[in-house]
PDB file of C-alpha atoms in Angstrom:
ATOM      1  CA  MET A   1      54.225  43.615  43.218  1.00 98.00           C
ATOM      2  CA  THR A   2      55.290  40.168  42.003  1.00 98.00           C
ATOM      3  CA  VAL A   3      53.325  37.824  39.742  1.00 99.00           C
ATOM      4  CA  VAL A   4      53.311  34.405  41.434  1.00 99.00           C
ATOM      5  CA  SER A   5      50.914  32.591  39.079  1.00 98.00           C
ATOM      6  CA  ASP A   6      51.890  31.508  35.593  1.00 98.00           C
ATOM      7  CA  TYR A   7      50.173  34.506  34.018  1.00 99.00           C
ATOM      8  CA  LEU A   8      48.584  37.862  34.808  1.00 99.00           C
ATOM      9  CA  HIS A   9      46.294  39.744  32.438  1.00 98.00           C
ATOM     10  CA  VAL A  10      44.983  43.166  33.417  1.00 98.00           C
ATOM     11  CA  GLY A  11      43.323  44.389  30.252  1.00 92.00           C
ATOM     12  CA  SER A  12      43.558  47.829  28.706  1.00 88.00           C
ATOM     13  CA  GLY A  13      40.158  47.521  27.043  1.00 80.00           C
ATOM     14  CA  GLU A  14      41.888  47.446  23.662  1.00 73.00           C
ATOM     15  CA  TYR A  15      42.648  44.612  21.295  1.00 67.00           C
ATOM     16  CA  SER A  16      44.690  44.210  18.133  1.00 65.00           C
ATOM     17  CA  VAL A  17      44.028  42.314  14.906  1.00 62.00           C
ATOM     18  CA  GLU A  18      46.781  41.464  12.438  1.00 60.00           C
ATOM     19  CA  VAL A  19      46.205  41.685   8.677  1.00 61.00           C
ATOM     20  CA  LEU A  20      47.314  38.358   7.191  1.00 57.00           C
ATOM     21  CA  LYS A  21      46.876  39.128   3.497  1.00 58.00           C
ATOM     22  CA  PRO A  22      48.570  41.743   1.271  1.00 68.00           C
ATOM     23  CA  ILE A  23      47.021  45.190   1.479  1.00 58.00           C
ATOM     24  CA  SER A  24      45.951  44.956  -2.165  1.00 64.00           C
ATOM     25  CA  ASP A  25      43.881  41.886  -1.313  1.00 64.00           C
ATOM     26  CA  VAL A  26      42.319  43.682   1.644  1.00 58.00           C
ATOM     27  CA  ASP A  27      41.440  46.625  -0.598  1.00 70.00           C
ATOM     28  CA  LYS A  28      39.663  44.231  -2.942  1.00 69.00           C
ATOM     29  CA  LEU A  29      37.802  42.757   0.031  1.00 64.00           C
ATOM     30  CA  VAL A  30      36.656  46.227   1.081  1.00 69.00           C
ATOM     31  CA  ASP A  31      35.487  46.994  -2.452  1.00 71.00           C
ATOM     32  CA  GLN A  32      33.488  43.762  -2.511  1.00 70.00           C
ATOM     33  CA  ALA A  33      31.963  44.544   0.878  1.00 70.00           C
ATOM     34  CA  LEU A  34      30.917  48.012  -0.284  1.00 75.00           C
ATOM     35  CA  LYS A  35      29.131  46.356  -3.177  1.00 68.00           C
ATOM     36  CA  GLY A  36      27.315  44.069  -0.742  1.00 68.00           C
ATOM     37  CA  ASP A  37      29.325  40.986  -1.645  1.00 69.00           C
ATOM     38  CA  ILE A  38      31.228  39.763   1.416  1.00 63.00           C
ATOM     39  CA  PRO A  39      33.188  36.570   0.646  1.00 61.00           C
ATOM     40  CA  ASN A  40      32.993  33.582   2.974  1.00 59.00           C
ATOM     41  CA  GLU A  41      36.766  33.549   3.441  1.00 62.00           C
ATOM     42  CA  VAL A  42      36.833  36.995   5.084  1.00 57.00           C
ATOM     43  CA  ASN A  43      38.203  35.491   8.315  1.00 59.00           C
ATOM     44  CA  ASN A  44      41.284  34.362   6.417  1.00 63.00           C
ATOM     45  CA  PHE A  45      42.307  37.989   5.940  1.00 60.00           C
ATOM     46  CA  PHE A  46      42.690  38.733   9.656  1.00 58.00           C
ATOM     47  CA  SER A  47      44.133  37.079  12.722  1.00 59.00           C
ATOM     48  CA  GLN A  48      42.105  36.338  15.827  1.00 68.00           C
ATOM     49  CA  GLU A  49      41.839  39.322  18.133  1.00 78.00           C
ATOM     50  CA  MET A  50      44.421  39.735  20.897  1.00 86.00           C
ATOM     51  CA  TYR A  51      43.528  41.575  24.086  1.00 92.00           C
ATOM     52  CA  LEU A  52      46.278  43.904  25.257  1.00 94.00           C
ATOM     53  CA  MET A  53      47.597  45.193  28.564  1.00 97.00           C
ATOM     54  CA  ASN A  54      48.373  48.880  29.094  1.00 97.00           C
ATOM     55  CA  HIS A  55      51.739  50.186  27.934  1.00 96.00           C
ATOM     56  CA  TYR A  56      53.643  53.438  28.322  1.00 96.00           C
ATOM     57  CA  GLU A  57      57.094  54.164  26.906  1.00 95.00           C
ATOM     58  CA  GLY A  58      57.686  50.483  26.248  1.00 94.00           C
ATOM     59  CA  LYS A  59      56.736  49.333  29.748  1.00 98.00           C
ATOM     60  CA  THR A  60      53.734  47.342  30.916  1.00 98.00           C
ATOM     61  CA  VAL A  61      51.392  49.297  33.171  1.00 98.00           C
ATOM     62  CA  ILE A  62      48.676  48.362  35.653  1.00 98.00           C
ATOM     63  CA  PRO A  63      46.591  51.476  36.399  1.00 98.00           C
ATOM     64  CA  GLY A  64      46.692  52.820  39.930  1.00 98.00           C
ATOM     65  CA  SER A  65      42.888  52.789  39.928  1.00 97.00           C
ATOM     66  CA  THR A  66      42.995  48.998  39.482  1.00 98.00           C
ATOM     67  CA  ILE A  67      45.339  48.603  42.446  1.00 98.00           C
ATOM     68  CA  LYS A  68      43.209  50.934  44.563  1.00 98.00           C
ATOM     69  CA  GLY A  69      40.077  48.977  43.655  1.00 96.00           C
ATOM     70  CA  MET A  70      41.741  45.735  44.711  1.00 97.00           C
ATOM     71  CA  VAL A  71      42.782  47.222  48.063  1.00 98.00           C
ATOM     72  CA  ARG A  72      39.388  48.757  48.674  1.00 96.00           C
ATOM     73  CA  THR A  73      37.507  45.582  47.843  1.00 95.00           C
ATOM     74  CA  ARG A  74      39.546  43.581  50.372  1.00 96.00           C
ATOM     75  CA  LEU A  75      38.981  46.165  53.089  1.00 97.00           C
ATOM     76  CA  GLU A  76      35.249  46.493  52.431  1.00 94.00           C
ATOM     77  CA  LEU A  77      34.889  42.736  52.746  1.00 94.00           C
ATOM     78  CA  ALA A  78      37.182  42.456  55.760  1.00 96.00           C
ATOM     79  CA  ILE A  79      36.104  45.280  58.065  1.00 94.00           C
ATOM     80  CA  PRO A  80      32.806  44.998  59.963  1.00 87.00           C
ATOM     81  CA  GLY A  81      30.633  48.074  59.472  1.00 79.00           C
ATOM     82  CA  SER A  82      32.138  49.178  56.178  1.00 85.00           C
ATOM     83  CA  CYS A  83      29.928  49.875  53.182  1.00 80.00           C
ATOM     84  CA  TYR A  84      30.217  48.231  49.775  1.00 64.00           C
ATOM     85  CA  ILE A  85      31.084  50.984  47.318  1.00 60.00           C
ATOM     86  CA  VAL A  86      33.385  49.010  45.044  1.00 53.00           C
ATOM     87  CA  ASP A  87      32.252  45.540  45.994  1.00 49.00           C
ATOM     88  CA  SER A  88      28.490  46.021  46.208  1.00 49.00           C
ATOM     89  CA  ARG A  89      26.395  42.885  46.408  1.00 49.00           C
ATOM     90  CA  GLY A  90      25.067  41.392  43.221  1.00 51.00           C
ATOM     91  CA  SER A  91      23.779  38.207  41.681  1.00 52.00           C
ATOM     92  CA  ASN A  92      26.608  37.854  39.164  1.00 60.00           C
ATOM     93  CA  TYR A  93      29.333  36.808  41.594  1.00 72.00           C
ATOM     94  CA  SER A  94      31.047  33.581  40.647  1.00 86.00           C
ATOM     95  CA  PRO A  95      30.750  30.595  42.991  1.00 91.00           C
ATOM     96  CA  ARG A  96      34.524  30.797  43.464  1.00 93.00           C
ATOM     97  CA  TYR A  97      34.259  34.402  44.624  1.00 90.00           C
ATOM     98  CA  LYS A  98      31.547  33.517  47.114  1.00 90.00           C
ATOM     99  CA  SER A  99      33.489  30.546  48.493  1.00 92.00           C
ATOM    100  CA  ILE A 100      36.606  32.683  49.038  1.00 93.00           C
ATOM    101  CA  PHE A 101      35.167  35.929  50.381  1.00 91.00           C
ATOM    102  CA  LYS A 102      31.771  34.866  51.776  1.00 86.00           C
ATOM    103  CA  PRO A 103      30.393  38.408  51.369  1.00 84.00           C
ATOM    104  CA  GLU A 104      28.128  39.498  54.199  1.00 75.00           C
ATOM    105  CA  HIS A 105      25.036  41.634  53.917  1.00 63.00           C
ATOM    106  CA  LYS A 106      25.922  45.269  54.579  1.00 58.00           C
ATOM    107  CA  LYS A 107      23.683  48.031  55.830  1.00 53.00           C
ATOM    108  CA  SER A 108      24.292  50.002  52.660  1.00 51.00           C
ATOM    109  CA  ASP A 109      26.193  49.915  49.400  1.00 51.00           C
ATOM    110  CA  ARG A 110      26.249  53.722  49.356  1.00 54.00           C
ATOM    111  CA  PHE A 111      27.368  56.368  51.805  1.00 51.00           C
ATOM    112  CA  ASP A 112      24.408  58.414  53.014  1.00 54.00           C
ATOM    113  CA  PRO A 113      25.427  61.116  55.539  1.00 56.00           C
ATOM    114  CA  GLU A 114      21.868  61.396  56.878  1.00 59.00           C
ATOM    115  CA  ASP A 115      21.560  57.705  57.663  1.00 53.00           C
ATOM    116  CA  TYR A 116      25.223  57.196  58.563  1.00 51.00           C
ATOM    117  CA  PRO A 117      26.680  60.243  60.341  1.00 60.00           C
ATOM    118  CA  ASN A 118      29.914  58.331  60.956  1.00 72.00           C
ATOM    119  CA  VAL A 119      31.856  57.669  57.771  1.00 81.00           C
ATOM    120  CA  CYS A 120      32.822  54.023  57.355  1.00 89.00           C
ATOM    121  CA  PRO A 121      36.550  53.442  57.976  1.00 94.00           C
ATOM    122  CA  VAL A 122      37.258  52.437  54.380  1.00 95.00           C
ATOM    123  CA  CYS A 123      35.568  55.550  52.970  1.00 93.00           C
ATOM    124  CA  ASN A 124      37.431  57.671  55.504  1.00 93.00           C
ATOM    125  CA  LEU A 125      40.707  56.249  54.205  1.00 96.00           C
ATOM    126  CA  LEU A 126      40.060  55.866  50.476  1.00 96.00           C
ATOM    127  CA  GLY A 127      37.271  58.374  49.899  1.00 93.00           C
ATOM    128  CA  ASN A 128      33.937  58.181  48.096  1.00 88.00           C
ATOM    129  CA  SER A 129      31.887  60.378  45.796  1.00 83.00           C
ATOM    130  CA  GLY A 130      31.650  63.111  48.437  1.00 82.00           C
ATOM    131  CA  LEU A 131      34.893  62.598  50.336  1.00 88.00           C
ATOM    132  CA  ALA A 132      38.466  62.957  49.119  1.00 92.00           C
ATOM    133  CA  SER A 133      40.815  60.001  49.397  1.00 95.00           C
ATOM    134  CA  ARG A 134      43.769  60.408  51.725  1.00 96.00           C
ATOM    135  CA  VAL A 135      45.739  57.815  49.770  1.00 98.00           C
ATOM    136  CA  ASN A 136      46.969  58.156  46.186  1.00 98.00           C
ATOM    137  CA  PHE A 137      48.056  55.188  44.086  1.00 98.00           C
ATOM    138  CA  SER A 138      50.473  55.553  41.191  1.00 98.00           C
ATOM    139  CA  ASP A 139      50.387  53.227  38.216  1.00 98.00           C
ATOM    140  CA  PHE A 140      52.372  50.025  38.747  1.00 99.00           C
ATOM    141  CA  VAL A 141      54.987  49.575  36.024  1.00 99.00           C
ATOM    142  CA  SER A 142      57.070  46.628  34.816  1.00 98.00           C
ATOM    143  CA  SER A 143      60.026  46.400  32.430  1.00 98.00           C
ATOM    144  CA  ASP A 144      59.674  42.619  32.118  1.00 98.00           C
ATOM    145  CA  LYS A 145      58.672  41.184  28.769  1.00 97.00           C
ATOM    146  CA  THR A 146      55.113  40.023  28.221  1.00 98.00           C
ATOM    147  CA  ASP A 147      53.876  36.997  26.303  1.00 97.00           C
ATOM    148  CA  VAL A 148      50.708  36.024  24.452  1.00 95.00           C
ATOM    149  CA  ILE A 149      48.652  32.945  25.208  1.00 95.00           C
ATOM    150  CA  LYS A 150      45.405  31.749  23.672  1.00 93.00           C
ATOM    151  CA  ILE A 151      42.237  30.850  25.506  1.00 93.00           C
ATOM    152  CA  SER A 152      39.305  29.623  23.411  1.00 90.00           C
ATOM    153  CA  ASN A 153      41.285  30.716  20.352  1.00 85.00           C
ATOM    154  CA  VAL A 154      41.503  34.319  21.597  1.00 90.00           C
ATOM    155  CA  GLY A 155      44.882  35.856  22.388  1.00 92.00           C
ATOM    156  CA  TYR A 156      45.685  37.585  25.674  1.00 96.00           C
ATOM    157  CA  GLU A 157      48.810  39.553  26.430  1.00 97.00           C
ATOM    158  CA  VAL A 158      50.119  38.409  29.807  1.00 98.00           C
ATOM    159  CA  ALA A 159      52.815  39.175  32.321  1.00 99.00           C
ATOM    160  CA  LYS A 160      54.584  35.960  33.244  1.00 98.00           C
ATOM    161  CA  LYS A 161      55.456  34.381  36.565  1.00 98.00           C
ATOM    162  CA  GLY A 162      58.157  36.342  38.363  1.00 98.00           C
ATOM    163  CA  ALA A 163      57.376  39.645  36.640  1.00 99.00           C
ATOM    164  CA  ARG A 164      57.733  42.575  39.009  1.00 98.00           C
ATOM    165  CA  PHE A 165      55.693  45.775  38.979  1.00 99.00           C
ATOM    166  CA  SER A 166      56.714  48.793  41.027  1.00 98.00           C
ATOM    167  CA  GLY A 167      54.555  51.695  42.119  1.00 97.00           C
ATOM    168  CA  LYS A 168      54.107  54.312  44.810  1.00 97.00           C
ATOM    169  CA  VAL A 169      51.424  54.852  47.409  1.00 97.00           C
ATOM    170  CA  VAL A 170      51.336  58.364  48.869  1.00 96.00           C
ATOM    171  CA  TYR A 171      49.262  58.966  51.987  1.00 94.00           C
ATOM    172  CA  ASN A 172      48.424  61.958  54.141  1.00 88.00           C
ATOM    173  CA  SER A 173      47.854  62.202  57.904  1.00 91.00           C
ATOM    174  CA  LEU A 174      47.112  58.553  58.643  1.00 96.00           C
ATOM    175  CA  SER A 175      46.870  57.189  62.150  1.00 97.00           C
ATOM    176  CA  LYS A 176      48.726  54.008  63.026  1.00 97.00           C
ATOM    177  CA  GLU A 177      45.498  52.002  62.669  1.00 97.00           C
ATOM    178  CA  GLU A 178      44.786  53.512  59.251  1.00 98.00           C
ATOM    179  CA  LEU A 179      48.301  52.791  58.039  1.00 97.00           C
ATOM    180  CA  GLY A 180      47.836  49.209  59.197  1.00 98.00           C
ATOM    181  CA  MET A 181      44.530  49.111  57.325  1.00 98.00           C
ATOM    182  CA  LEU A 182      46.305  50.150  54.133  1.00 98.00           C
ATOM    183  CA  PHE A 183      48.952  47.443  54.588  1.00 98.00           C
ATOM    184  CA  TYR A 184      46.217  44.892  55.271  1.00 98.00           C
ATOM    185  CA  GLY A 185      44.466  45.778  52.013  1.00 98.00           C
ATOM    186  CA  PHE A 186      47.688  44.941  50.182  1.00 98.00           C
ATOM    187  CA  GLY A 187      47.763  41.494  51.765  1.00 98.00           C
ATOM    188  CA  ILE A 188      50.527  42.294  54.257  1.00 98.00           C
ATOM    189  CA  ARG A 189      50.205  40.166  57.399  1.00 98.00           C
ATOM    190  CA  VAL A 190      52.103  39.574  60.629  1.00 96.00           C
ATOM    191  CA  GLN A 191      52.801  36.037  61.789  1.00 94.00           C
ATOM    192  CA  ASN A 192      55.045  35.124  64.711  1.00 94.00           C
ATOM    193  CA  GLY A 193      56.533  38.596  64.692  1.00 92.00           C
ATOM    194  CA  ARG A 194      57.384  38.486  60.985  1.00 95.00           C
ATOM    195  CA  VAL A 195      55.978  40.428  58.039  1.00 96.00           C
ATOM    196  CA  LEU A 196      54.450  38.148  55.377  1.00 96.00           C
ATOM    197  CA  SER A 197      52.787  38.782  52.018  1.00 97.00           C
ATOM    198  CA  LYS A 198      49.690  36.715  51.267  1.00 97.00           C
ATOM    199  CA  VAL A 199      48.516  35.938  47.757  1.00 98.00           C
ATOM    200  CA  GLN A 200      45.969  38.392  46.341  1.00 98.00           C
ATOM    201  CA  LEU A 201      43.803  37.750  43.284  1.00 98.00           C
ATOM    202  CA  LEU A 202      43.998  40.324  40.498  1.00 98.00           C
ATOM    203  CA  GLY A 203      43.068  40.601  36.840  1.00 97.00           C
ATOM    204  CA  ARG A 204      41.289  38.411  34.292  1.00 96.00           C
ATOM    205  CA  PHE A 205      40.452  34.724  34.833  1.00 97.00           C
ATOM    206  CA  LYS A 206      41.420  34.820  38.522  1.00 97.00           C
ATOM    207  CA  TYR A 207      38.346  32.814  39.528  1.00 96.00           C
ATOM    208  CA  GLU A 208      38.287  30.500  36.501  1.00 95.00           C
ATOM    209  CA  ASP A 209      41.868  29.407  35.851  1.00 96.00           C
ATOM    210  CA  LYS A 210      44.506  28.685  38.521  1.00 96.00           C
ATOM    211  CA  ARG A 211      47.235  29.716  36.099  1.00 98.00           C
ATOM    212  CA  PHE A 212      46.063  33.330  36.296  1.00 98.00           C
ATOM    213  CA  GLY A 213      45.760  36.274  38.618  1.00 98.00           C
ATOM    214  CA  ARG A 214      47.916  35.637  41.692  1.00 98.00           C
ATOM    215  CA  VAL A 215      50.176  38.386  42.979  1.00 99.00           C
ATOM    216  CA  THR A 216      51.950  39.399  46.172  1.00 98.00           C
ATOM    217  CA  PHE A 217      52.957  42.851  47.371  1.00 98.00           C
ATOM    218  CA  SER A 218      56.023  43.993  49.281  1.00 96.00           C
ATOM    219  CA  ILE A 219      56.774  47.292  51.006  1.00 92.00           C
ATOM    220  CA  GLY A 220      59.979  49.094  50.197  1.00 87.00           C
ATOM    221  CA  ALA A 221      60.206  52.290  52.237  1.00 77.00           C
ATOM    222  CA  VAL A 222      58.730  51.467  55.665  1.00 84.00           C
ATOM    223  CA  ASN A 223      60.565  49.907  58.603  1.00 89.00           C
ATOM    224  CA  SER A 224      59.312  46.386  59.352  1.00 91.00           C
ATOM    225  CA  SER A 225      58.741  47.208  63.026  1.00 94.00           C
ATOM    226  CA  ASP A 226      56.453  50.071  61.980  1.00 94.00           C
ATOM    227  CA  VAL A 227      54.594  47.733  59.625  1.00 96.00           C
ATOM    228  CA  ILE A 228      54.092  45.184  62.404  1.00 97.00           C
ATOM    229  CA  SER A 229      52.889  47.702  64.983  1.00 97.00           C
ATOM    230  CA  SER A 230      50.533  49.363  62.479  1.00 97.00           C
ATOM    231  CA  ILE A 231      48.923  46.092  61.390  1.00 98.00           C
ATOM    232  CA  GLN A 232      48.558  44.931  64.987  1.00 98.00           C
ATOM    233  CA  ALA A 233      46.922  48.249  65.932  1.00 98.00           C
ATOM    234  CA  PHE A 234      44.518  47.921  62.994  1.00 98.00           C
ATOM    235  CA  GLN A 235      43.614  44.334  63.870  1.00 98.00           C
ATOM    236  CA  THR A 236      43.065  45.208  67.520  1.00 97.00           C
ATOM    237  CA  LYS A 237      40.702  48.060  66.659  1.00 96.00           C
ATOM    238  CA  TYR A 238      38.721  46.558  63.776  1.00 96.00           C
ATOM    239  CA  ARG A 239      38.956  42.756  64.145  1.00 97.00           C
ATOM    240  CA  PRO A 240      39.012  42.234  60.364  1.00 97.00           C
ATOM    241  CA  ARG A 241      38.171  39.032  58.570  1.00 96.00           C
ATOM    242  CA  ASP A 242      40.805  37.316  56.457  1.00 96.00           C
ATOM    243  CA  PHE A 243      40.595  35.278  53.265  1.00 94.00           C
ATOM    244  CA  LYS A 244      42.600  32.511  51.657  1.00 95.00           C
ATOM    245  CA  GLU A 245      42.641  33.641  48.045  1.00 96.00           C
ATOM    246  CA  ASP A 246      45.124  31.096  46.688  1.00 94.00           C
ATOM    247  CA  TRP A 247      42.448  28.516  45.858  1.00 92.00           C
TER     248      TRP A 247
END
């Protein structure tokens, strides 16, 4: 995966705050607070919060669950007859999201075996609460250095343009159409007999700030002719919609 926007932030859910004053001063501040006397200059003791990305052994990590969610969302929106498990309808979608994906009303946002004896193709590939996934996604890892930028005076750790993340996708007993479906969810397309990678939106601020959240994926271990035939078989069977995400 390659970052093609200026920045990418996929948050860890954690943030850091730097202590700006000597520890002795902070101890005095704590003592004052315990006595019910909190000074007005308390903000001067600490930096603004900075939201972090995931890290492991010095490398930046995007969880495999995040990548899987991105793939699943695209497929649920693209394939007629699929249910919305990840991307269920709601009133909190941004106008940008609606203009890009134009989400359609689905029969259900949950899989009910009594009402739907045939499992939707996305659930059959990626699983649901009662069905095991046949595809496993590793974490995507990068050795490239990150940076910190501020938005509304809040810091965000970001991967920069050109950063590359590598990961593995392990699948079991997929038909040609299902393999093509998986490629399609990663934004892999076929045009004039060539394999292309379209821009996918990922991470924070992707609908609010054009500097953020644009990535492309490439495939390392599959022959291009197999990729082409799989995607064509998938498109022939399912007639998926497509989206221009690089707004």
